[in-house]
């Protein structure tokens, strides 16, 4: 169902630009600040949920720009892309349209930790996102820079010390009001660019920084930290000797990100390869000789652990040959992206360094690499809806929350957009549990643990990853997205219902297909099935065997299984993981029960009549977990603390229930209070 929406893009851009200087209205339900991956998903999600939405971005033509690596997905990240797509987000379909090299990472391991990934054509991706956004109903896009947030007194009936009621643009125009405001400023929040010993303001080359840090810190009293990241130089493709690098072809059959797409836009034979090479001792020598010329790497600001600069890699792991991937930037692009060579040294030193790598010995740099330092808001100050606890109407998503990566930003953006819209439309906000999605894991990790370095998603962060697989994101989230959140189209919902019903029918058919192990052995002599036990095996149990495929079973029983060939791989994965998922159900129910036990946001932990250590009181006061489940994941919170909180919550709930019926017996109340 790949739909080509690219052709009318120029016409739409002109239309939007004409309206940008004089907005037709000064009141919106939701305003989104920033047009990166978090902002685009937030704006589209808010509009899909039914809110009149305004997206404010510095330059409309940079919406959907891939500021760093021209790729999408990976281990853990691919799961996020699938979940964003299941909630009707943009990035999955954009990746299917713009992908030029598709691969499934981690194939040697189980399907639960496979990582769908694609190299992208920068121009095609940007055009797709822009065309989607600029044709979205209820969404207006305007160019501008936000000078300040409009702040007023809070609603006394809701928690919070402030209320954000809109924005003011730096061009001196009238204030623009909104019930909800989402900040997705990325690396632009007080951003500074570094190259060698040169420092300049900016969030990306050619784009000015955002000056909202002062409002966040001084007016709203939020705790703000500082992080850094960087990007490698872009290399002229014709100047590289690719014969000296190891070629890595794409998968022969590309697997789409989106559940709506059966195929990718790029034909299998049209995909481009990537190339692998390694650093040499000469690279390490150049790094060490130029260390004094690199002010970015000398500072204490934390950078990404899992995507470090070449300077950081040399310092932390001296004497090693580090991988460098040479990746295409587009079908017709004349540039290569050298993943693994992020650097911030002076441009002439960058050229010296890359020429120490054999395939790049005559390489030319088109655009030098640079570093970025930017402010972020400590995410423990947010609630599960990604709203700032102390400020009504203000939501945050993306790198402003301390994460790194397009996928993490998009995941936060779609959920912040949903909740900002629901609040603006007087509907209750929603949360995603870590038991049901990687998005839930991401949000819960940020809220309960905070960040000391840019946060990146991995499958190892999800304790229920056998249930949270890439293949079943639609069944986990699309139905909820339509029935509860209201952000999913009826077209996608109907498809998800069809898939769910068909899979259920297929699993029932497999379960009903039962024979003795002896008969199965005769049917499939090449499979090692024990005949020592006179047991009956169902088709579903047999499908758990490594060498048995659904196609094999369908050929043996075509009358009952052939109608389900469309889902052969999904059924195989479902069969393999069913025993593990069944074992996890009890633990999932326990966590869900804890997450349903809300902790009041105005609770005074310092005076709470419960046996808690001073350290525990300080942690709970600082983080203010929204549920008992969130409290269990805070560092420094002991099991004894959780038990005492649990008793307090139960006691409080019992008092509330009794207050609505009969007046409670005083003696019983004293005994319950003593027990708590």
Coordinates of C-alpha atoms in Angstrom, one line a residue, residues 14-556:
X14 CA 4.2 27.2 -1.7
X15 CA 0.7 27.1 -0.2
X16 CA 2.0 26.7 3.3
X17 CA 4.7 29.4 2.9
X18 CA 2.1 31.8 1.7
X19 CA 0.0 31.3 4.9
X20 CA 3.0 31.2 7.2
X21 CA 3.4 35.0 7.6
X22 CA -0.3 35.5 8.5
X23 CA -1.9 32.6 10.4
X24 CA -5.6 32.4 10.0
X25 CA -6.1 31.7 13.7
X26 CA -4.3 32.6 16.9
X27 CA -5.7 29.7 19.0
X28 CA -4.9 26.0 18.6
X29 CA -5.5 22.9 20.6
X30 CA -1.9 21.8 20.3
X31 CA 1.3 23.6 19.3
X32 CA 4.4 21.6 18.5
X33 CA 7.8 23.4 18.5
X34 CA 10.4 21.7 16.3
X35 CA 10.2 19.9 13.0
X36 CA 12.6 17.0 13.6
X37 CA 11.6 13.3 14.1
X38 CA 9.9 13.9 17.4
X39 CA 8.1 17.0 16.2
X40 CA 6.8 15.6 13.0
X41 CA 5.4 12.5 14.7
X42 CA 4.0 14.6 17.5
X43 CA 2.2 17.0 15.2
X44 CA 0.8 14.2 13.0
X45 CA -0.3 12.2 16.0
X46 CA -2.0 15.2 17.6
X47 CA -3.9 16.0 14.4
X48 CA -4.9 12.3 13.9
X49 CA -6.3 12.3 17.5
X50 CA -8.6 15.2 16.5
X51 CA -6.7 18.3 17.7
X52 CA -6.3 21.5 15.7
X53 CA -2.5 21.5 15.6
X54 CA 0.2 24.0 14.7
X55 CA 3.8 22.9 14.0
X56 CA 6.4 25.7 14.3
X57 CA 9.7 25.0 12.6
X58 CA 12.6 27.2 11.6
X59 CA 12.6 26.0 8.0
X60 CA 9.9 24.0 6.3
X61 CA 12.3 22.6 3.7
X62 CA 14.3 20.9 6.5
X63 CA 11.3 19.0 7.9
X64 CA 12.2 15.3 7.8
X65 CA 15.9 16.0 7.4
X66 CA 18.2 13.2 8.5
X67 CA 20.7 15.3 10.3
X68 CA 23.2 12.5 11.0
X69 CA 23.1 8.9 9.7
X70 CA 20.9 8.3 6.6
X71 CA 19.4 5.1 8.2
X72 CA 16.5 3.9 10.2
X73 CA 16.0 1.0 12.6
X74 CA 18.5 -1.4 14.0
X75 CA 18.6 -3.6 17.1
X76 CA 16.0 -2.2 19.5
X77 CA 15.5 0.8 17.3
X78 CA 13.7 -1.3 14.6
X79 CA 11.2 -2.4 17.3
X80 CA 10.5 1.3 18.0
X81 CA 9.9 2.0 14.3
X82 CA 7.5 -0.9 14.0
X83 CA 5.6 0.4 17.1
X84 CA 5.4 3.9 15.8
X85 CA 4.0 2.5 12.6
X86 CA 1.5 0.4 14.5
X87 CA 0.2 3.7 16.1
X88 CA -0.2 5.1 12.5
X89 CA 3.1 7.1 12.7
X90 CA 5.1 8.3 9.7
X91 CA 8.6 7.0 10.0
X92 CA 7.9 3.4 9.0
X93 CA 6.1 4.2 5.8
X94 CA 8.7 6.9 5.0
X95 CA 11.5 4.3 5.5
X96 CA 9.8 1.9 3.1
X97 CA 9.5 4.7 0.5
X98 CA 13.1 6.0 0.9
X99 CA 15.0 2.8 1.8
X100 CA 17.8 1.8 -0.5
X101 CA 19.5 -1.0 1.5
X102 CA 17.3 -3.2 3.7
X103 CA 18.6 -5.8 6.2
X104 CA 17.5 -7.6 9.3
X105 CA 20.3 -7.4 12.0
X106 CA 20.8 -10.2 14.6
X107 CA 19.4 -12.9 12.3
X108 CA 21.6 -15.4 13.9
X109 CA 19.6 -15.0 17.1
X110 CA 15.9 -15.4 17.8
X111 CA 13.2 -13.3 16.0
X112 CA 12.4 -11.4 19.2
X113 CA 15.7 -9.5 18.9
X114 CA 15.9 -9.2 15.2
X115 CA 16.6 -5.6 14.2
X116 CA 14.9 -4.3 11.0
X117 CA 17.1 -1.6 9.4
X118 CA 17.4 0.4 6.2
X119 CA 19.8 2.8 4.6
X120 CA 17.8 5.8 3.3
X121 CA 17.9 8.2 0.5
X122 CA 18.0 11.5 2.3
X123 CA 16.0 13.4 -0.3
X124 CA 13.3 10.8 -0.7
X125 CA 12.8 10.5 3.1
X126 CA 12.5 14.3 3.6
X127 CA 10.1 14.6 0.7
X128 CA 7.8 11.9 2.0
X129 CA 7.6 13.3 5.5
X130 CA 6.9 16.8 4.2
X131 CA 4.2 15.6 1.8
X132 CA 2.5 13.6 4.6
X133 CA 2.6 16.4 7.1
X134 CA 1.6 19.2 4.7
X135 CA -1.4 17.2 3.6
X136 CA -2.6 16.2 7.1
X137 CA -6.0 17.5 8.1
X138 CA -6.2 19.8 11.1
X139 CA -2.4 20.5 10.9
X140 CA -0.9 23.9 10.0
X141 CA 2.9 24.3 9.5
X142 CA 4.5 27.6 9.9
X143 CA 8.1 28.8 9.7
X144 CA 9.3 30.7 12.7
X145 CA 11.5 30.7 15.9
X146 CA 9.8 30.5 19.3
X147 CA 11.0 33.3 21.5
X148 CA 9.2 32.4 24.7
X149 CA 6.5 30.2 26.3
X150 CA 3.4 32.0 27.6
X151 CA 3.0 31.0 31.3
X152 CA 0.1 31.7 33.6
X153 CA -1.3 30.6 37.0
X154 CA -2.2 26.9 37.1
X155 CA -5.6 25.4 37.3
X156 CA -6.0 24.9 41.1
X157 CA -7.9 21.6 40.6
X158 CA -4.9 20.0 38.7
X159 CA -1.4 19.3 40.0
X160 CA 1.3 21.8 39.0
X161 CA 2.8 25.2 39.9
X162 CA 2.5 26.7 36.4
X163 CA 0.5 26.5 33.2
X164 CA 1.8 27.0 29.7
X165 CA -0.9 28.6 27.5
X166 CA 0.9 29.2 24.2
X167 CA 4.0 30.7 22.5
X168 CA 5.4 33.9 21.2
X169 CA 7.4 34.0 18.0
X170 CA 10.6 36.0 17.7
X171 CA 9.3 38.0 14.7
X172 CA 7.2 40.1 17.1
X173 CA 3.8 38.7 15.9
X174 CA 0.9 38.3 18.2
X175 CA 1.0 35.5 20.8
X176 CA -0.4 32.2 19.7
X177 CA -2.5 30.4 22.3
X178 CA -2.9 26.6 22.9
X179 CA -4.2 24.2 25.5
X180 CA -1.1 22.0 25.1
X181 CA 2.4 22.8 23.9
X182 CA 5.0 20.1 22.9
X183 CA 8.7 21.0 22.9
X184 CA 10.7 18.9 20.5
X185 CA 13.8 21.1 20.2
X186 CA 16.3 18.3 19.6
X187 CA 19.9 19.5 19.7
X188 CA 18.8 23.2 19.3
X189 CA 18.1 24.0 22.9
X190 CA 21.0 26.4 23.6
X191 CA 22.9 24.5 21.0
X192 CA 26.6 25.1 20.3
X193 CA 28.6 23.8 17.3
X194 CA 32.2 22.8 17.7
X195 CA 34.9 22.2 15.1
X196 CA 38.5 22.2 16.3
X197 CA 38.8 25.2 18.6
X198 CA 36.0 27.1 16.9
X199 CA 32.6 27.4 18.7
X200 CA 29.5 28.9 17.3
X201 CA 25.8 28.9 18.2
X202 CA 23.5 26.4 16.4
X203 CA 21.7 23.1 16.7
X204 CA 22.8 22.0 13.2
X205 CA 25.1 23.5 10.5
X206 CA 23.1 26.4 9.0
X207 CA 20.4 26.5 11.7
X208 CA 20.2 28.8 14.7
X209 CA 19.7 27.5 18.3
X210 CA 16.6 27.7 20.4
X211 CA 16.7 30.2 23.3
X212 CA 14.0 28.5 25.5
X213 CA 16.4 27.2 28.1
X214 CA 16.0 30.4 30.2
X215 CA 12.2 30.0 30.4
X216 CA 12.5 26.3 31.3
X217 CA 15.1 27.0 34.0
X218 CA 14.2 30.4 35.4
X219 CA 10.5 30.7 34.9
X220 CA 9.4 27.0 35.3
X221 CA 12.2 26.0 37.6
X222 CA 13.1 22.8 35.7
X223 CA 16.4 21.0 36.2
X224 CA 18.4 21.2 33.0
X225 CA 21.6 19.4 32.0
X226 CA 23.9 19.4 29.1
X227 CA 24.8 16.6 26.6
X228 CA 26.9 16.4 23.4
X229 CA 26.9 14.5 20.2
X230 CA 28.6 14.7 16.8
X231 CA 28.5 13.8 13.1
X232 CA 31.2 12.6 10.7
X233 CA 32.4 14.3 7.6
X234 CA 30.6 13.6 4.3
X235 CA 33.0 12.1 1.7
X236 CA 32.9 12.4 -2.1
X237 CA 32.1 9.0 -3.4
X238 CA 34.2 9.2 -6.5
X239 CA 37.3 9.9 -4.4
X240 CA 37.0 6.5 -2.5
X241 CA 38.6 3.3 -3.6
X242 CA 35.8 0.9 -2.7
X243 CA 37.7 -2.1 -4.0
X244 CA 39.8 -1.9 -0.8
X245 CA 36.8 -2.3 1.4
X246 CA 34.6 -5.3 2.2
X247 CA 31.3 -5.2 0.3
X248 CA 28.1 -5.9 2.3
X249 CA 25.0 -6.5 0.1
X250 CA 21.5 -5.9 1.4
X251 CA 19.0 -8.7 2.0
X252 CA 17.7 -10.2 -1.3
X253 CA 14.1 -9.7 -0.2
X254 CA 13.6 -6.4 1.6
X255 CA 11.3 -6.5 4.6
X256 CA 9.1 -3.4 5.0
X257 CA 8.9 -1.5 8.3
X258 CA 5.2 -0.7 7.9
X259 CA 2.4 -3.2 8.5
X260 CA 0.5 -1.6 5.7
X261 CA 3.2 -2.3 3.1
X262 CA 3.8 -5.7 1.4
X263 CA 6.7 -4.3 -0.5
X264 CA 9.3 -1.5 -0.4
X265 CA 9.5 1.3 -2.9
X266 CA 13.0 0.2 -4.0
X267 CA 13.1 -3.0 -5.9
X268 CA 15.3 -5.7 -4.5
X269 CA 17.7 -5.5 -7.5
X270 CA 18.0 -1.7 -7.2
X271 CA 19.3 -1.7 -3.7
X272 CA 22.8 -0.4 -3.0
X273 CA 25.5 -2.1 -1.0
X274 CA 27.4 -0.8 2.0
X275 CA 31.1 -1.3 2.6
X276 CA 33.2 -2.1 5.7
X277 CA 36.7 -1.0 6.4
X278 CA 38.8 -0.4 9.6
X279 CA 40.9 2.3 11.2
X280 CA 44.7 2.0 11.3
X281 CA 47.4 3.0 13.7
X282 CA 47.8 6.1 11.6
X283 CA 44.3 7.2 12.6
X284 CA 45.1 6.9 16.3
X285 CA 48.3 8.9 15.8
X286 CA 46.4 11.8 14.2
X287 CA 43.9 11.8 17.0
X288 CA 46.6 12.0 19.7
X289 CA 48.6 14.6 17.8
X290 CA 45.6 16.9 17.4
X291 CA 44.0 16.4 20.8
X292 CA 45.1 19.9 21.9
X293 CA 43.2 21.4 18.9
X294 CA 39.9 19.8 19.8
X295 CA 38.0 21.7 22.5
X296 CA 34.8 19.6 22.1
X297 CA 36.4 16.3 23.2
X298 CA 38.2 17.9 26.1
X299 CA 35.0 19.0 27.9
X300 CA 33.2 17.0 30.6
X301 CA 29.8 17.1 28.8
X302 CA 28.6 13.5 28.3
X303 CA 28.4 12.1 24.8
X304 CA 26.7 9.0 23.4
X305 CA 28.3 5.8 24.7
X306 CA 27.0 3.6 21.9
X307 CA 27.8 5.9 19.0
X308 CA 31.0 7.6 20.2
X309 CA 33.3 9.9 18.2
X310 CA 36.5 8.4 16.8
X311 CA 38.4 10.6 19.3
X312 CA 36.5 8.9 22.2
X313 CA 37.0 5.4 20.8
X314 CA 40.7 5.9 20.4
X315 CA 41.0 7.3 24.0
X316 CA 38.8 4.5 25.5
X317 CA 40.1 1.6 23.4
X318 CA 43.7 2.4 22.3
X319 CA 45.5 0.0 19.9
X320 CA 42.3 -1.3 18.3
X321 CA 41.2 -1.4 14.7
X322 CA 37.7 0.2 14.8
X323 CA 35.0 -0.5 12.2
X324 CA 34.1 2.2 9.7
X325 CA 31.0 1.6 7.5
X326 CA 30.9 3.5 4.2
X327 CA 27.2 4.0 3.6
X328 CA 25.4 5.5 0.5
X329 CA 23.4 8.7 1.1
X330 CA 21.0 8.2 -1.8
X331 CA 20.3 6.4 -5.1
X332 CA 21.8 9.4 -7.0
X333 CA 23.9 11.0 -4.3
X334 CA 27.6 11.4 -4.9
X335 CA 28.4 11.3 -1.1
X336 CA 29.2 8.5 1.3
X337 CA 28.5 8.6 5.1
X338 CA 31.4 7.1 7.1
X339 CA 29.7 5.6 10.1
X340 CA 32.1 5.4 13.0
X341 CA 34.1 8.5 12.1
X342 CA 32.2 11.1 14.0
X343 CA 34.9 13.8 14.7
X344 CA 35.2 17.4 15.8
X345 CA 38.8 18.3 15.0
X346 CA 39.8 21.1 12.5
X347 CA 38.9 20.3 8.9
X348 CA 42.4 19.9 7.7
X349 CA 43.1 17.4 10.4
X350 CA 39.9 15.5 9.5
X351 CA 41.3 15.1 6.0
X352 CA 44.6 13.8 7.3
X353 CA 42.8 11.3 9.5
X354 CA 40.5 9.8 6.9
X355 CA 43.4 9.4 4.5
X356 CA 45.0 7.0 7.0
X357 CA 42.3 4.5 6.1
X358 CA 43.2 2.5 2.9
X359 CA 40.0 2.9 0.9
X360 CA 40.0 6.6 1.8
X361 CA 43.7 7.3 1.0
X362 CA 42.7 9.8 -1.7
X363 CA 39.3 10.8 -0.3
X364 CA 37.9 14.3 -0.5
X365 CA 35.7 15.8 2.2
X366 CA 32.5 17.5 1.0
X367 CA 31.3 18.7 4.5
X368 CA 33.5 18.4 7.6
X369 CA 32.3 16.7 10.7
X370 CA 31.4 18.7 13.8
X371 CA 30.2 18.4 17.4
X372 CA 27.1 19.7 19.1
X373 CA 26.4 20.5 22.7
X374 CA 22.9 21.2 23.9
X375 CA 20.6 21.5 26.9
X376 CA 18.2 18.8 27.9
X377 CA 15.5 18.6 30.6
X378 CA 16.0 15.9 33.3
X379 CA 13.2 13.5 32.3
X380 CA 12.4 12.4 35.8
X381 CA 10.4 15.6 35.9
X382 CA 7.9 14.1 33.4
X383 CA 4.8 11.9 33.9
X384 CA 4.0 8.8 31.8
X385 CA 2.1 11.0 29.3
X386 CA 5.4 12.9 28.8
X387 CA 3.9 16.0 30.4
X388 CA 6.0 18.1 32.8
X389 CA 4.7 17.3 36.3
X390 CA 5.1 20.8 37.6
X391 CA 3.7 22.6 34.5
X392 CA 0.2 22.0 33.2
X393 CA -0.1 21.9 29.4
X394 CA 3.6 21.4 28.6
X395 CA 4.9 18.2 27.0
X396 CA 8.4 17.2 26.0
X397 CA 9.6 14.7 23.4
X398 CA 12.9 13.7 21.8
X399 CA 16.4 14.7 22.6
X400 CA 15.2 17.4 25.0
X401 CA 14.5 14.4 27.3
X402 CA 18.1 13.1 27.0
X403 CA 17.7 10.5 24.3
X404 CA 19.7 10.0 21.1
X405 CA 18.5 8.7 17.8
X406 CA 15.7 9.2 15.3
X407 CA 13.7 6.2 16.5
X408 CA 13.7 7.2 20.2
X409 CA 12.6 10.7 19.2
X410 CA 9.8 9.5 16.9
X411 CA 8.6 7.1 19.6
X412 CA 8.3 9.8 22.2
X413 CA 6.9 12.2 19.7
X414 CA 3.9 10.0 18.7
X415 CA 3.0 9.4 22.3
X416 CA 3.4 13.0 23.4
X417 CA 1.3 14.1 20.5
X418 CA -1.5 11.7 21.4
X419 CA -1.6 12.8 25.0
X420 CA -1.3 16.5 24.3
X421 CA -4.2 16.2 22.0
X422 CA -6.3 14.2 24.4
X423 CA -5.7 16.7 27.2
X424 CA -6.6 19.6 24.9
X425 CA -9.8 17.8 24.0
X426 CA -10.7 17.2 27.7
X427 CA -9.9 13.5 27.5
X428 CA -7.8 11.7 30.0
X429 CA -4.1 11.1 29.1
X430 CA -2.8 7.6 28.6
X431 CA 0.3 5.6 29.5
X432 CA 2.1 2.7 27.8
X433 CA 3.3 -0.1 30.1
X434 CA 6.8 -1.5 29.7
X435 CA 5.0 -4.9 29.6
X436 CA 3.2 -4.0 26.3
X437 CA 5.7 -2.0 24.2
X438 CA 9.3 -0.8 23.7
X439 CA 7.9 2.8 23.8
X440 CA 6.7 2.0 27.3
X441 CA 10.1 0.7 28.2
X442 CA 11.7 3.9 26.8
X443 CA 9.4 6.2 28.7
X444 CA 9.6 4.3 31.9
X445 CA 13.4 4.1 31.8
X446 CA 13.6 7.9 31.3
X447 CA 11.1 8.7 34.1
X448 CA 12.4 6.3 36.7
X449 CA 16.2 6.4 36.0
X450 CA 16.8 9.7 34.3
X451 CA 19.9 10.0 32.1
X452 CA 23.6 10.7 32.7
X453 CA 24.4 10.2 29.0
X454 CA 22.3 10.1 25.8
X455 CA 19.8 7.2 26.1
X456 CA 19.7 4.6 23.3
X457 CA 17.3 1.7 23.0
X458 CA 18.5 -1.9 23.1
X459 CA 16.4 -5.1 23.2
X460 CA 18.2 -5.9 26.5
X461 CA 16.4 -3.1 28.2
X462 CA 13.0 -4.9 27.7
X463 CA 12.6 -7.7 30.2
X464 CA 9.6 -9.0 28.2
X465 CA 11.2 -8.9 24.8
X466 CA 9.9 -12.3 23.8
X467 CA 6.5 -10.8 23.9
X468 CA 7.5 -7.4 22.5
X469 CA 8.6 -8.6 19.1
X470 CA 8.8 -6.6 15.8
X471 CA 6.3 -9.0 14.1
X472 CA 3.5 -8.4 16.6
X473 CA 3.6 -4.6 17.2
X474 CA 0.4 -4.2 15.3
X475 CA -1.5 -6.6 17.5
X476 CA -0.1 -5.0 20.6
X477 CA -0.7 -1.3 19.7
X478 CA -2.9 -0.7 16.7
X479 CA -6.1 -1.9 18.4
X480 CA -5.2 0.2 21.5
X481 CA -4.3 3.1 19.2
X482 CA -7.8 3.1 17.7
X483 CA -10.0 2.0 20.5
X484 CA -8.4 4.0 23.4
X485 CA -6.0 6.6 22.0
X486 CA -7.9 7.6 18.9
X487 CA -4.7 8.1 16.8
X488 CA -5.1 5.2 14.3
X489 CA -7.1 5.4 11.1
X490 CA -10.1 3.1 10.5
X491 CA -8.2 1.6 7.5
X492 CA -5.3 0.5 9.6
X493 CA -7.6 -0.7 12.4
X494 CA -9.6 -2.9 10.0
X495 CA -6.4 -4.4 8.7
X496 CA -5.1 -5.1 12.2
X497 CA -8.5 -6.7 13.1
X498 CA -8.3 -8.9 10.0
X499 CA -4.7 -10.0 10.9
X500 CA -5.7 -10.7 14.5
X501 CA -8.7 -12.8 13.5
X502 CA -6.8 -14.7 10.8
X503 CA -3.9 -15.5 13.1
X504 CA -6.3 -16.7 15.8
X505 CA -8.0 -19.0 13.3
X506 CA -4.7 -20.3 12.1
X507 CA -3.5 -21.0 15.6
X508 CA -6.7 -22.8 16.3
X509 CA -6.3 -24.9 13.2
X510 CA -2.7 -25.8 14.1
X511 CA -3.8 -26.8 17.6
X512 CA -6.6 -29.0 16.2
X513 CA -4.2 -30.7 13.8
X514 CA -3.1 -33.4 16.3
X515 CA -1.3 -36.7 15.6
X516 CA 0.9 -39.2 17.4
X517 CA 4.6 -38.5 17.3
X518 CA 5.0 -41.8 15.3
X519 CA 2.7 -40.4 12.5
X520 CA 4.5 -37.1 12.5
X521 CA 7.8 -38.9 12.2
X522 CA 6.6 -40.9 9.2
X523 CA 5.4 -37.7 7.6
X524 CA 8.7 -35.8 8.3
X525 CA 11.4 -38.4 8.6
X526 CA 14.2 -35.8 8.5
X527 CA 12.9 -34.2 11.7
X528 CA 14.2 -35.5 15.0
X529 CA 11.0 -36.4 16.8
X530 CA 11.2 -38.8 19.8
X531 CA 9.0 -41.9 19.3
X532 CA 9.8 -43.3 22.8
X533 CA 6.7 -41.5 24.2
X534 CA 3.2 -42.3 22.9
X535 CA 2.3 -38.7 23.0
X536 CA 0.1 -36.7 20.7
X537 CA 1.6 -33.6 19.2
X538 CA -0.5 -30.7 17.8
X539 CA 0.6 -28.9 14.7
X540 CA 1.3 -25.9 16.9
X541 CA 3.7 -27.9 19.1
X542 CA 5.4 -29.4 16.1
X543 CA 5.9 -25.9 14.6
X544 CA 8.2 -25.2 17.6
X545 CA 10.8 -27.6 16.2
X546 CA 13.6 -25.7 14.5
X547 CA 13.5 -27.5 11.2
X548 CA 9.7 -27.5 10.8
X549 CA 8.2 -24.6 8.8
X550 CA 4.6 -23.7 8.4
X551 CA 4.9 -24.4 4.6
X552 CA 5.8 -28.0 5.5
X553 CA 2.7 -28.4 7.6
X554 CA 0.5 -26.7 5.0
X555 CA 1.7 -29.2 2.4
X556 CA 0.8 -32.0 4.7

